[in-house]
Coordinates of C-alpha atoms in Angstrom, one line a residue:
M18 CA -22.2 93.3 122.6
N19 CA -21.0 91.5 119.5
H20 CA -23.3 91.5 116.4
S21 CA -21.0 89.7 113.9
I22 CA -18.0 87.4 113.7
K23 CA -14.7 89.1 113.0
P24 CA -12.1 86.4 112.1
G25 CA -8.7 86.9 113.7
Q26 CA -9.7 89.7 116.0
V27 CA -9.4 89.5 119.8
W28 CA -12.6 87.8 121.1
L29 CA -13.8 88.5 124.6
D30 CA -16.4 86.7 126.6
T31 CA -19.4 88.5 128.2
E32 CA -17.3 89.3 131.3
G33 CA -14.6 91.0 129.1
N34 CA -12.0 88.2 129.3
R35 CA -10.2 86.6 126.4
I36 CA -12.0 83.4 125.4
Q37 CA -9.9 80.3 126.2
A38 CA -11.3 77.4 124.1
H39 CA -8.4 76.4 121.8
G40 CA -8.4 73.4 119.6
G41 CA -12.1 73.5 120.2
S42 CA -15.5 72.4 119.0
I43 CA -19.1 73.4 119.4
L44 CA -22.2 71.4 120.5
A45 CA -25.7 72.6 119.9
I46 CA -28.0 71.5 122.7
G47 CA -31.6 72.8 122.4
D48 CA -31.4 76.5 121.7
T49 CA -27.9 76.9 123.2
F50 CA -24.5 76.6 121.7
Y51 CA -21.6 75.2 123.8
W52 CA -18.0 76.1 122.7
Y53 CA -15.3 74.2 124.6
G54 CA -11.6 73.8 124.2
E55 CA -8.1 74.0 125.8
N56 CA -7.9 76.6 128.6
K57 CA -4.6 78.3 127.8
E58 CA -5.0 81.3 130.2
R59 CA -1.8 80.3 132.1
T60 CA 0.2 79.0 129.1
T61 CA 2.7 81.9 128.5
G62 CA 5.5 79.9 127.0
E63 CA 7.7 80.9 129.9
N64 CA 6.5 78.1 132.2
E65 CA 5.7 74.4 132.2
I66 CA 2.0 74.9 132.2
W67 CA 0.6 73.4 129.0
H68 CA -3.0 73.7 129.9
W69 CA -5.3 74.6 132.7
G70 CA -8.1 72.1 132.0
V71 CA -11.0 72.4 129.5
R72 CA -13.1 75.5 129.6
C73 CA -16.6 75.9 128.1
Y74 CA -18.7 78.8 127.0
S75 CA -22.4 79.1 126.1
S76 CA -24.3 81.3 123.7
K77 CA -27.7 81.9 122.2
D78 CA -26.6 84.0 119.2
F79 CA -23.2 82.6 118.3
Y80 CA -21.6 86.0 118.8
N81 CA -21.6 86.6 122.6
W82 CA -20.2 83.8 124.8
K83 CA -20.7 83.4 128.5
S84 CA -18.0 81.5 130.4
E85 CA -19.4 78.4 132.0
G86 CA -16.1 77.8 133.8
I87 CA -13.6 75.0 133.7
I88 CA -15.7 71.8 133.0
I89 CA -12.7 69.5 133.2
P90 CA -10.3 70.9 135.8
P91 CA -6.5 70.3 135.9
D92 CA -5.2 67.8 138.4
L93 CA -2.7 69.6 140.5
E94 CA -1.9 66.7 142.8
D95 CA -0.9 63.8 140.6
L96 CA 2.2 64.5 138.5
C97 CA 1.4 61.4 136.3
S98 CA -2.2 62.4 135.7
P99 CA -3.2 63.2 132.0
L100 CA -4.8 66.3 133.5
H101 CA -1.8 67.6 135.3
P102 CA -1.0 71.2 133.9
S103 CA 2.4 69.9 132.6
A104 CA 0.8 67.0 130.7
L105 CA 0.6 67.7 126.9
M106 CA -3.2 67.7 126.7
D107 CA -4.6 68.9 123.4
R108 CA -7.8 69.1 121.3
P109 CA -10.6 67.9 123.6
H110 CA -13.6 66.4 121.7
I111 CA -17.0 65.8 123.4
V112 CA -19.8 63.7 121.9
Y113 CA -23.2 62.7 123.2
N114 CA -24.1 59.0 123.3
E115 CA -27.8 58.7 123.0
K116 CA -27.7 55.0 124.1
T117 CA -25.9 55.6 127.4
E118 CA -27.2 59.2 127.8
K119 CA -23.6 60.3 128.6
Y120 CA -21.4 63.0 127.3
V121 CA -18.0 61.3 126.4
A122 CA -14.9 63.4 126.3
W123 CA -11.7 62.3 124.6
L124 CA -8.4 64.2 125.2
K125 CA -5.2 63.8 123.3
I126 CA -2.3 63.3 125.7
M127 CA 1.1 63.5 124.1
G128 CA 4.3 62.4 125.9
E129 CA 5.8 59.0 126.7
P130 CA 3.7 57.1 126.3
S131 CA 1.0 58.9 124.4
G132 CA -2.7 58.0 124.4
F133 CA -6.2 59.3 124.7
A134 CA -7.7 60.0 128.1
V135 CA -11.5 59.2 128.1
L136 CA -14.0 60.8 130.5
R137 CA -17.8 61.0 130.7
A138 CA -20.5 63.0 132.4
D139 CA -24.3 63.3 132.6
N140 CA -24.2 66.9 131.6
I141 CA -22.1 68.8 129.0
L142 CA -20.8 71.0 131.9
G143 CA -19.8 68.1 134.0
P144 CA -18.7 66.9 136.4
Y145 CA -16.6 64.4 134.3
E146 CA -15.4 61.1 135.7
T147 CA -12.4 59.3 134.2
V148 CA -13.2 56.1 132.3
C149 CA -9.6 55.4 131.2
R150 CA -6.4 57.4 131.6
R151 CA -4.9 55.9 128.4
V152 CA -6.5 54.5 125.3
N153 CA -4.6 53.6 122.2
P154 CA -7.2 52.6 119.6
C155 CA -6.2 49.4 117.8
G156 CA -2.8 49.7 119.6
L157 CA -1.9 52.8 117.5
Q158 CA -0.1 56.0 118.5
V159 CA -2.2 59.1 118.9
G160 CA -2.1 62.6 117.6
D161 CA -4.4 65.4 116.6
F162 CA -7.9 63.9 116.2
D163 CA -11.6 64.4 115.6
I164 CA -14.7 62.4 116.7
Q165 CA -18.0 62.5 114.9
T166 CA -21.3 60.5 115.2
D167 CA -23.4 59.1 112.4
P168 CA -26.8 60.9 112.6
L169 CA -28.6 57.7 111.3
T170 CA -26.8 54.8 112.9
K171 CA -25.5 56.7 116.0
K172 CA -22.2 55.0 115.6
A173 CA -19.1 57.1 116.4
Y174 CA -15.9 57.4 114.4
L175 CA -12.5 58.6 115.4
F176 CA -10.0 60.2 113.0
S177 CA -6.5 60.5 114.4
E178 CA -3.0 61.3 113.3
S179 CA -0.4 58.6 113.7
P180 CA 2.4 61.2 114.3
H181 CA 4.4 62.0 111.1
T182 CA 3.2 58.9 109.2
F183 CA -0.5 58.6 108.3
L184 CA -4.1 59.4 109.4
Y185 CA -6.3 56.6 110.6
S186 CA -10.1 56.1 111.0
V187 CA -11.7 53.7 113.4
E188 CA -15.2 52.9 114.5
L189 CA -15.8 53.3 118.3
N190 CA -17.6 50.8 120.5
E191 CA -21.2 51.4 121.7
E192 CA -20.1 53.3 124.7
Y193 CA -17.7 55.5 122.6
T194 CA -14.9 54.7 125.0
D195 CA -12.6 52.6 122.8
A196 CA -12.2 51.2 119.3
A197 CA -14.7 48.6 118.1
G198 CA -12.6 47.0 115.4
S199 CA -10.1 47.5 112.7
F200 CA -8.8 50.7 111.3
T201 CA -8.2 52.2 107.8
K202 CA -5.1 54.3 106.8
H203 CA -5.2 57.5 104.9
F204 CA -2.7 60.1 103.5
P205 CA 0.6 58.3 104.1
H206 CA 3.7 60.5 104.1
S207 CA 7.3 60.1 105.0
G208 CA 7.2 62.9 107.6
P209 CA 6.7 66.6 108.2
P210 CA 5.9 69.1 106.8
A211 CA 3.8 66.9 104.3
S212 CA 2.3 64.6 107.0
R213 CA -1.2 65.4 107.9
E214 CA -2.5 66.4 111.3
A215 CA -5.5 68.3 112.8
P216 CA -8.3 66.4 111.0
A217 CA -11.7 68.0 110.9
H218 CA -14.5 65.8 109.6
F219 CA -18.0 66.8 108.4
I220 CA -20.8 65.3 106.2
R221 CA -22.5 67.2 103.4
N222 CA -25.0 65.8 100.8
G223 CA -23.9 62.2 101.8
L224 CA -20.2 62.9 101.3
H225 CA -17.6 62.8 104.0
Y226 CA -15.0 65.6 104.0
L227 CA -11.7 65.8 105.9
L228 CA -9.8 69.0 106.3
T229 CA -6.2 68.5 107.5
S230 CA -3.2 70.5 108.3
G231 CA 0.5 70.0 107.4
T232 CA 2.9 69.5 110.3
T233 CA 5.0 72.5 111.2
G234 CA 4.6 72.8 115.0
Y235 CA 2.6 75.9 116.0
F236 CA 3.4 77.6 112.6
P237 CA 0.6 77.7 110.1
N238 CA 0.7 75.9 106.7
P239 CA -1.6 75.0 103.8
T240 CA -4.8 73.1 104.6
E241 CA -5.7 70.1 102.5
A242 CA -9.3 69.0 101.7
A243 CA -10.3 65.4 100.9
V244 CA -13.7 63.7 100.2
A245 CA -15.1 60.2 100.4
R246 CA -18.4 58.3 100.1
A247 CA -18.0 56.4 103.3
W248 CA -16.8 57.1 106.8
Q249 CA -13.6 55.2 106.4
G250 CA -12.8 56.2 102.9
P251 CA -11.1 55.9 100.6
Y252 CA -10.5 59.7 100.6
E253 CA -9.7 61.6 97.4
V254 CA -7.6 64.7 97.9
Q255 CA -9.0 67.9 96.5
G256 CA -6.2 70.3 97.4
N257 CA -6.0 73.5 99.4
P258 CA -9.5 74.9 100.0
H259 CA -8.2 78.4 101.1
A260 CA -8.9 80.5 98.0
D261 CA -6.6 83.5 97.4
D262 CA -4.3 82.7 100.3
F263 CA -0.9 83.5 98.8
S264 CA 0.8 83.3 102.2
G265 CA 0.4 79.5 102.3
T266 CA -0.7 79.7 105.9
S267 CA -4.5 79.0 105.7
F268 CA -5.0 82.7 106.6
N269 CA -2.6 82.3 109.5
S270 CA -4.7 79.6 111.2
Q271 CA -5.1 75.9 111.8
I272 CA -8.6 74.4 111.7
S273 CA -9.7 72.3 114.7
S274 CA -13.2 71.4 113.7
V275 CA -16.1 72.1 111.4
F276 CA -19.5 73.0 112.8
R277 CA -22.8 72.7 110.9
H278 CA -25.1 75.4 112.1
P279 CA -28.5 73.7 112.7
G280 CA -30.5 76.9 112.1
R281 CA -29.2 77.8 108.7
K282 CA -29.3 76.0 105.3
D283 CA -25.9 74.7 104.2
L284 CA -23.9 76.8 106.7
Y285 CA -20.7 74.9 107.7
I286 CA -18.2 76.9 109.7
A287 CA -14.5 76.1 109.9
L288 CA -13.3 76.8 113.5
A289 CA -9.6 77.6 113.6
D290 CA -6.9 78.8 115.9
R291 CA -4.5 81.6 115.1
W292 CA -1.7 80.3 117.3
K293 CA 0.8 83.0 116.4
P294 CA -1.1 86.2 115.6
E295 CA 2.2 88.2 115.5
L296 CA 3.5 86.4 112.4
P297 CA 2.4 88.9 109.7
V298 CA 4.0 91.8 111.4
Q299 CA 7.1 89.8 112.5
E300 CA 7.8 88.4 109.0
G301 CA 6.5 91.3 106.9
E302 CA 6.4 90.8 103.1
A303 CA 7.9 87.3 103.3
F304 CA 4.7 86.2 105.1
W305 CA 2.3 87.6 102.6
S306 CA 4.2 86.4 99.5
G307 CA 4.5 82.8 100.8
R308 CA 8.3 82.9 101.1
F309 CA 8.1 82.5 104.8
C310 CA 6.0 79.3 104.4
E311 CA 8.4 77.9 101.8
K312 CA 11.4 78.6 104.1
L313 CA 9.5 77.0 107.0
H314 CA 8.8 73.8 104.9
E315 CA 12.4 73.5 103.8
K316 CA 13.5 73.7 107.5
F317 CA 11.0 71.0 108.6
R318 CA 12.1 68.7 105.7
K319 CA 15.7 69.0 106.9
I320 CA 14.7 68.4 110.5
F321 CA 12.9 65.1 109.7
D322 CA 15.2 63.9 106.9
P323 CA 17.2 60.9 108.3
K324 CA 19.9 61.7 105.8
T325 CA 20.4 65.3 107.1
E326 CA 22.3 66.1 110.2
F327 CA 20.1 69.0 111.4
V328 CA 21.2 70.8 114.6
F329 CA 18.2 71.6 116.7
T330 CA 19.1 74.9 118.4
E331 CA 17.9 76.6 121.5
E332 CA 16.0 79.1 119.4
D333 CA 14.2 76.2 117.6
A334 CA 13.1 74.9 121.0
K335 CA 11.8 78.3 122.0
E336 CA 9.6 78.4 118.8
M337 CA 7.8 75.3 120.1
K338 CA 6.8 77.0 123.3
I339 CA 4.5 79.9 122.5
N340 CA 2.3 82.3 124.5
S341 CA -1.0 80.7 123.5
S342 CA -2.8 82.6 126.2
V343 CA -3.1 85.4 123.6
S344 CA -3.8 83.2 120.6
D345 CA -6.9 84.2 118.6
Y346 CA -9.6 82.5 116.5
V347 CA -10.5 82.4 112.8
W348 CA -14.0 81.3 112.1
L349 CA -15.0 81.3 108.4
P350 CA -18.0 79.8 106.5
L351 CA -17.3 77.1 104.0
R352 CA -18.3 77.6 100.4
F353 CA -19.0 74.8 97.9
E354 CA -18.4 74.6 94.2
G355 CA -20.0 71.3 93.3
N356 CA -18.5 68.9 95.7
H357 CA -15.3 71.0 96.2
V358 CA -15.0 72.9 99.4
R359 CA -13.6 76.5 99.5
I360 CA -12.7 78.9 102.3
V361 CA -12.7 82.6 101.4
W362 CA -11.5 85.3 103.7
K363 CA -14.0 87.7 105.3
D364 CA -13.1 90.6 107.6
E365 CA -16.6 90.3 109.1
W366 CA -19.7 88.1 108.5
R367 CA -23.1 87.3 110.1
I368 CA -25.0 84.1 110.7
E369 CA -28.1 86.1 109.4
D370 CA -26.5 86.4 106.0
Y371 CA -27.4 82.7 105.4
E372 CA -30.9 81.4 104.7
A373 CA -32.8 80.0 107.7
V374 CA -33.9 76.4 107.8

């Protein structure tokens, strides 16, 4: 039995298996929490399996998670399906639509062409039916994304990366299955590593926050926080919220979403993946001092600089295929200094340390 959260340590489900819910999020339904994400149990980096569907776990205490199985299974028959194991499916997000009484799942599908696959179900655990195999909101390219609903108006908003260029925000239609209208652009950059990906949105005291990652493949990099007074901005950049992180790697993690605990006052939890847990040992002092991050950023600037003839080696290609079946999770509570968000490292922490509602 687990009685606390230990960021970065191996996390097993109630049957003793590694939890496979990467790029994930949590929904609170009644007195039960549902944690879902990419099932990477067969993604070793030595095969063409990118995912094995979307797996979900349930918990009453936030510490011990029971596997509810694969709620969106891989499609083993159709090579062109967005759910085929070789399809580059990432970061599933599921939202509940009170009007239609449906759970709507959006899946990022990279490749040529890229787009979102949209599915829906009557129950969080499925079965899910495909609404559309490919959605490009407002005709835009797709990347890492988040979807959140307004607690008052019940409107839904999507935040997505337009790869290597900018982040965009768009209101969704009443069914939450496509864009409803125009979009707004945020955080324009000329390319990696500065371009923003992995947006995670949350609301606190009427303000809208976005936590985003730089773009360095599966390698970690500094997080950036931004705040706005409206869903679609404009957003004001606050800087890196990870206090005392001299490695420049967001504590060797990448945030996928932020969950507000409904039973605790002002408890917001950054849910992050530690895609490459071996990095600190592999890189040694260079990792902890930040030199590794600096060298990594220099490399990515050269790769994406049109004036530089960068030779992409076989070793570079290998770095983009990792054994994510053994990737870990870093869950840390957010701290606020006025309207500024901070994330401080904790070896261990408990939900009970925070005041009940």
